[in-house]
């Protein structure tokens, strides 16, 4: 179920990349074609970028699309790769997700307490919602790492 949620979320936010392209083109046309600007539209591109990045972390890891130094890993046996992946999830990914989650809670809570909005007049008034994606991304990535750890552990035992 966790894999399906991550996969669905990743596929859904991938469409935001297309929306960012369209919004950026509209911003450029407005600025250079009509000598005007749309601050909310410009900020929405930043919001969409943040959503793609934060909600795409677990999806990218799930589909093995993350950056990896393949100098040694590519030459390892399947069992050795499993050990590297298991140790990586347990020693690096899960602790990092815990740190991100717990250190972001006060940051997000203070943003929600004032319903933080844009500093720009006419900007997107949902900064608090965007900041909420920080702990959400940490939970999604931790869930993926936990599922992968169980899979790797089962594979190593068989």
PDB file of C-alpha atoms in Angstrom:
ATOM      1  CA  UNK A   1       0.000   0.000   0.000  1.00  0.00           C
ATOM      2  CA  UNK A   2       2.866   2.382   0.810  1.00  0.00           C
ATOM      3  CA  UNK A   3       4.399   1.727  -2.609  1.00  0.00           C
ATOM      4  CA  UNK A   4       1.086   2.522  -4.318  1.00  0.00           C
ATOM      5  CA  UNK A   5       0.666   5.783  -2.404  1.00  0.00           C
ATOM      6  CA  UNK A   6       4.217   6.858  -3.225  1.00  0.00           C
ATOM      7  CA  UNK A   7       3.819   5.841  -6.864  1.00  0.00           C
ATOM      8  CA  UNK A   8       0.481   7.655  -7.234  1.00  0.00           C
ATOM      9  CA  UNK A   9       1.850  10.790  -5.550  1.00  0.00           C
ATOM     10  CA  UNK A  10       4.956  10.802  -7.744  1.00  0.00           C
ATOM     11  CA  UNK A  11       2.949  10.411 -10.922  1.00  0.00           C
ATOM     12  CA  UNK A  12       0.516  13.126  -9.844  1.00  0.00           C
ATOM     13  CA  UNK A  13       3.160  15.718  -8.988  1.00  0.00           C
ATOM     14  CA  UNK A  14       5.059  14.930 -12.182  1.00  0.00           C
ATOM     15  CA  UNK A  15       2.300  16.801 -13.997  1.00  0.00           C
ATOM     16  CA  UNK A  16       3.323  19.909 -12.088  1.00  0.00           C
ATOM     17  CA  UNK A  17       6.498  20.030 -14.192  1.00  0.00           C
ATOM     18  CA  UNK A  18       4.318  20.609 -17.247  1.00  0.00           C
ATOM     19  CA  UNK A  19       2.321  23.231 -15.345  1.00  0.00           C
ATOM     20  CA  UNK A  20       5.594  24.955 -14.376  1.00  0.00           C
ATOM     21  CA  UNK A  21       6.614  25.146 -18.027  1.00  0.00           C
ATOM     22  CA  UNK A  22       3.268  26.650 -19.019  1.00  0.00           C
ATOM     23  CA  UNK A  23       3.286  29.120 -16.102  1.00  0.00           C
ATOM     24  CA  UNK A  24       6.866  30.172 -16.844  1.00  0.00           C
ATOM     25  CA  UNK A  25       6.002  30.761 -20.504  1.00  0.00           C
ATOM     26  CA  UNK A  26       2.989  32.857 -19.499  1.00  0.00           C
ATOM     27  CA  UNK A  27       5.155  34.897 -17.100  1.00  0.00           C
ATOM     28  CA  UNK A  28       7.696  35.546 -19.879  1.00  0.00           C
ATOM     29  CA  UNK A  29       4.994  36.524 -22.389  1.00  0.00           C
ATOM     30  CA  UNK A  30       3.363  38.848 -19.847  1.00  0.00           C
ATOM     31  CA  UNK A  31       6.665  40.464 -18.943  1.00  0.00           C
ATOM     32  CA  UNK A  32       8.184  40.920 -22.398  1.00  0.00           C
ATOM     33  CA  UNK A  33       5.063  40.979 -24.540  1.00  0.00           C
ATOM     34  CA  UNK A  34       2.767  43.091 -22.388  1.00  0.00           C
ATOM     35  CA  UNK A  35       5.230  44.781 -19.986  1.00  0.00           C
ATOM     36  CA  UNK A  36       3.344  43.522 -16.941  1.00  0.00           C
ATOM     37  CA  UNK A  37       3.897  40.905 -14.282  1.00  0.00           C
ATOM     38  CA  UNK A  38       1.895  38.374 -12.337  1.00  0.00           C
ATOM     39  CA  UNK A  39       3.494  37.862  -8.939  1.00  0.00           C
ATOM     40  CA  UNK A  40       1.085  35.103  -7.937  1.00  0.00           C
ATOM     41  CA  UNK A  41       1.883  33.193 -11.126  1.00  0.00           C
ATOM     42  CA  UNK A  42       5.632  33.643 -10.597  1.00  0.00           C
ATOM     43  CA  UNK A  43       5.371  32.409  -7.026  1.00  0.00           C
ATOM     44  CA  UNK A  44       3.184  29.507  -8.099  1.00  0.00           C
ATOM     45  CA  UNK A  45       6.123  28.233 -10.176  1.00  0.00           C
ATOM     46  CA  UNK A  46       8.247  28.231  -7.018  1.00  0.00           C
ATOM     47  CA  UNK A  47       5.480  26.424  -5.113  1.00  0.00           C
ATOM     48  CA  UNK A  48       5.109  23.813  -7.838  1.00  0.00           C
ATOM     49  CA  UNK A  49       8.870  23.285  -7.908  1.00  0.00           C
ATOM     50  CA  UNK A  50       8.862  22.742  -4.160  1.00  0.00           C
ATOM     51  CA  UNK A  51       5.972  20.301  -4.437  1.00  0.00           C
ATOM     52  CA  UNK A  52       7.674  18.321  -7.206  1.00  0.00           C
ATOM     53  CA  UNK A  53      10.889  18.136  -5.213  1.00  0.00           C
ATOM     54  CA  UNK A  54       9.420  17.317  -1.805  1.00  0.00           C
ATOM     55  CA  UNK A  55       6.710  14.926  -2.952  1.00  0.00           C
ATOM     56  CA  UNK A  56       8.943  13.373  -5.607  1.00  0.00           C
ATOM     57  CA  UNK A  57      11.724  12.315  -3.216  1.00  0.00           C
ATOM     58  CA  UNK A  58      10.177   8.984  -2.239  1.00  0.00           C
ATOM     59  CA  UNK A  59       9.001   8.315  -5.811  1.00  0.00           C
ATOM     60  CA  UNK A  60      12.513   8.871  -7.157  1.00  0.00           C
ATOM     61  CA  UNK A  61      14.019   6.584  -4.520  1.00  0.00           C
ATOM     62  CA  UNK A  62      11.319   3.979  -5.177  1.00  0.00           C
ATOM     63  CA  UNK A  63      12.184   3.875  -8.873  1.00  0.00           C
ATOM     64  CA  UNK A  64      15.930   3.892  -8.185  1.00  0.00           C
ATOM     65  CA  UNK A  65      16.290   7.237  -9.929  1.00  0.00           C
ATOM     66  CA  UNK A  66      18.445   8.838  -7.265  1.00  0.00           C
ATOM     67  CA  UNK A  67      22.109   9.667  -7.746  1.00  0.00           C
ATOM     68  CA  UNK A  68      24.402   6.811  -6.898  1.00  0.00           C
ATOM     69  CA  UNK A  69      28.148   6.437  -7.257  1.00  0.00           C
ATOM     70  CA  UNK A  70      28.343   3.293  -9.343  1.00  0.00           C
ATOM     71  CA  UNK A  71      32.100   2.750  -9.216  1.00  0.00           C
ATOM     72  CA  UNK A  72      31.798  -0.102  -6.720  1.00  0.00           C
ATOM     73  CA  UNK A  73      28.054  -0.738  -6.534  1.00  0.00           C
ATOM     74  CA  UNK A  74      27.780  -1.738 -10.197  1.00  0.00           C
ATOM     75  CA  UNK A  75      30.385  -4.466  -9.748  1.00  0.00           C
ATOM     76  CA  UNK A  76      28.852  -5.939  -6.594  1.00  0.00           C
ATOM     77  CA  UNK A  77      26.858  -9.142  -6.396  1.00  0.00           C
ATOM     78  CA  UNK A  78      23.102  -8.954  -5.806  1.00  0.00           C
ATOM     79  CA  UNK A  79      23.663  -9.981  -2.160  1.00  0.00           C
ATOM     80  CA  UNK A  80      26.316  -7.295  -1.607  1.00  0.00           C
ATOM     81  CA  UNK A  81      24.034  -4.685  -3.169  1.00  0.00           C
ATOM     82  CA  UNK A  82      21.286  -5.793  -0.814  1.00  0.00           C
ATOM     83  CA  UNK A  83      23.588  -5.321   2.175  1.00  0.00           C
ATOM     84  CA  UNK A  84      24.632  -1.872   0.963  1.00  0.00           C
ATOM     85  CA  UNK A  85      20.999  -0.880   0.402  1.00  0.00           C
ATOM     86  CA  UNK A  86      19.900  -2.221   3.801  1.00  0.00           C
ATOM     87  CA  UNK A  87      22.704  -0.467   5.661  1.00  0.00           C
ATOM     88  CA  UNK A  88      22.108   2.712   3.678  1.00  0.00           C
ATOM     89  CA  UNK A  89      18.424   2.751   4.564  1.00  0.00           C
ATOM     90  CA  UNK A  90      18.942   1.918   8.229  1.00  0.00           C
ATOM     91  CA  UNK A  91      22.034   4.035   8.905  1.00  0.00           C
ATOM     92  CA  UNK A  92      21.562   6.980   6.557  1.00  0.00           C
ATOM     93  CA  UNK A  93      18.061   7.428   5.133  1.00  0.00           C
ATOM     94  CA  UNK A  94      15.878   6.618   8.150  1.00  0.00           C
ATOM     95  CA  UNK A  95      17.912   8.676  10.668  1.00  0.00           C
ATOM     96  CA  UNK A  96      18.035  11.616   8.239  1.00  0.00           C
ATOM     97  CA  UNK A  97      14.261  11.431   7.769  1.00  0.00           C
ATOM     98  CA  UNK A  98      13.774  11.428  11.542  1.00  0.00           C
ATOM     99  CA  UNK A  99      16.004  14.496  11.928  1.00  0.00           C
ATOM    100  CA  UNK A 100      14.219  16.343   9.134  1.00  0.00           C
ATOM    101  CA  UNK A 101      10.801  15.416  10.501  1.00  0.00           C
ATOM    102  CA  UNK A 102      11.415  16.423  14.109  1.00  0.00           C
ATOM    103  CA  UNK A 103      13.428  19.559  13.378  1.00  0.00           C
ATOM    104  CA  UNK A 104      10.802  20.804  10.924  1.00  0.00           C
ATOM    105  CA  UNK A 105       7.825  20.473  13.264  1.00  0.00           C
ATOM    106  CA  UNK A 106       8.389  23.753  15.149  1.00  0.00           C
ATOM    107  CA  UNK A 107       9.185  25.529  11.893  1.00  0.00           C
ATOM    108  CA  UNK A 108       5.945  24.319  10.304  1.00  0.00           C
ATOM    109  CA  UNK A 109       3.880  24.901  13.455  1.00  0.00           C
ATOM    110  CA  UNK A 110       5.035  28.510  13.752  1.00  0.00           C
ATOM    111  CA  UNK A 111       4.161  29.065  10.101  1.00  0.00           C
ATOM    112  CA  UNK A 112       0.691  27.595  10.657  1.00  0.00           C
ATOM    113  CA  UNK A 113       0.166  29.657  13.818  1.00  0.00           C
ATOM    114  CA  UNK A 114       0.245  32.871  11.788  1.00  0.00           C
ATOM    115  CA  UNK A 115      -1.042  31.323   8.540  1.00  0.00           C
ATOM    116  CA  UNK A 116       2.114  32.607   6.897  1.00  0.00           C
ATOM    117  CA  UNK A 117       1.649  34.007   3.438  1.00  0.00           C
ATOM    118  CA  UNK A 118       3.762  35.609   0.775  1.00  0.00           C
ATOM    119  CA  UNK A 119       5.842  38.660   1.577  1.00  0.00           C
ATOM    120  CA  UNK A 120       4.892  40.061  -1.807  1.00  0.00           C
ATOM    121  CA  UNK A 121       1.659  41.954  -2.357  1.00  0.00           C
ATOM    122  CA  UNK A 122      -0.477  39.747  -4.562  1.00  0.00           C
ATOM    123  CA  UNK A 123       1.653  36.682  -3.879  1.00  0.00           C
ATOM    124  CA  UNK A 124       0.504  33.185  -2.991  1.00  0.00           C
ATOM    125  CA  UNK A 125      -0.880  33.259   0.566  1.00  0.00           C
ATOM    126  CA  UNK A 126      -0.042  29.625   1.351  1.00  0.00           C
ATOM    127  CA  UNK A 127       3.552  29.570   2.591  1.00  0.00           C
ATOM    128  CA  UNK A 128       2.392  27.584   5.624  1.00  0.00           C
ATOM    129  CA  UNK A 129       0.994  24.857   3.355  1.00  0.00           C
ATOM    130  CA  UNK A 130       4.196  24.654   1.340  1.00  0.00           C
ATOM    131  CA  UNK A 131       6.267  24.332   4.518  1.00  0.00           C
ATOM    132  CA  UNK A 132       4.028  21.454   5.589  1.00  0.00           C
ATOM    133  CA  UNK A 133       5.508  19.421   2.766  1.00  0.00           C
ATOM    134  CA  UNK A 134       8.835  19.210   4.637  1.00  0.00           C
ATOM    135  CA  UNK A 135       7.677  16.742   7.310  1.00  0.00           C
ATOM    136  CA  UNK A 136       5.336  15.062   4.797  1.00  0.00           C
ATOM    137  CA  UNK A 137       8.294  14.387   2.496  1.00  0.00           C
ATOM    138  CA  UNK A 138      10.314  13.032   5.423  1.00  0.00           C
ATOM    139  CA  UNK A 139       7.504  10.630   6.349  1.00  0.00           C
ATOM    140  CA  UNK A 140       7.079   9.448   2.766  1.00  0.00           C
ATOM    141  CA  UNK A 141      10.803   8.881   2.297  1.00  0.00           C
ATOM    142  CA  UNK A 142      11.060   7.105   5.668  1.00  0.00           C
ATOM    143  CA  UNK A 143       8.109   4.885   4.753  1.00  0.00           C
ATOM    144  CA  UNK A 144       9.812   3.979   1.493  1.00  0.00           C
ATOM    145  CA  UNK A 145      13.104   3.261   3.277  1.00  0.00           C
ATOM    146  CA  UNK A 146      11.319   1.073   5.831  1.00  0.00           C
ATOM    147  CA  UNK A 147       9.540  -0.931   3.121  1.00  0.00           C
ATOM    148  CA  UNK A 148      12.773  -1.343   1.165  1.00  0.00           C
ATOM    149  CA  UNK A 149      14.648  -2.367   4.315  1.00  0.00           C
ATOM    150  CA  UNK A 150      12.141  -5.146   4.982  1.00  0.00           C
ATOM    151  CA  UNK A 151      12.415  -6.293   1.358  1.00  0.00           C
ATOM    152  CA  UNK A 152      16.211  -6.285   1.431  1.00  0.00           C
ATOM    153  CA  UNK A 153      16.237  -8.109   4.758  1.00  0.00           C
ATOM    154  CA  UNK A 154      13.877 -10.797   3.416  1.00  0.00           C
ATOM    155  CA  UNK A 155      16.004 -11.161   0.298  1.00  0.00           C
ATOM    156  CA  UNK A 156      19.171 -11.556   2.370  1.00  0.00           C
ATOM    157  CA  UNK A 157      17.543 -14.228   4.530  1.00  0.00           C
ATOM    158  CA  UNK A 158      16.467 -16.315   1.551  1.00  0.00           C
TER     159      UNK A 158
END
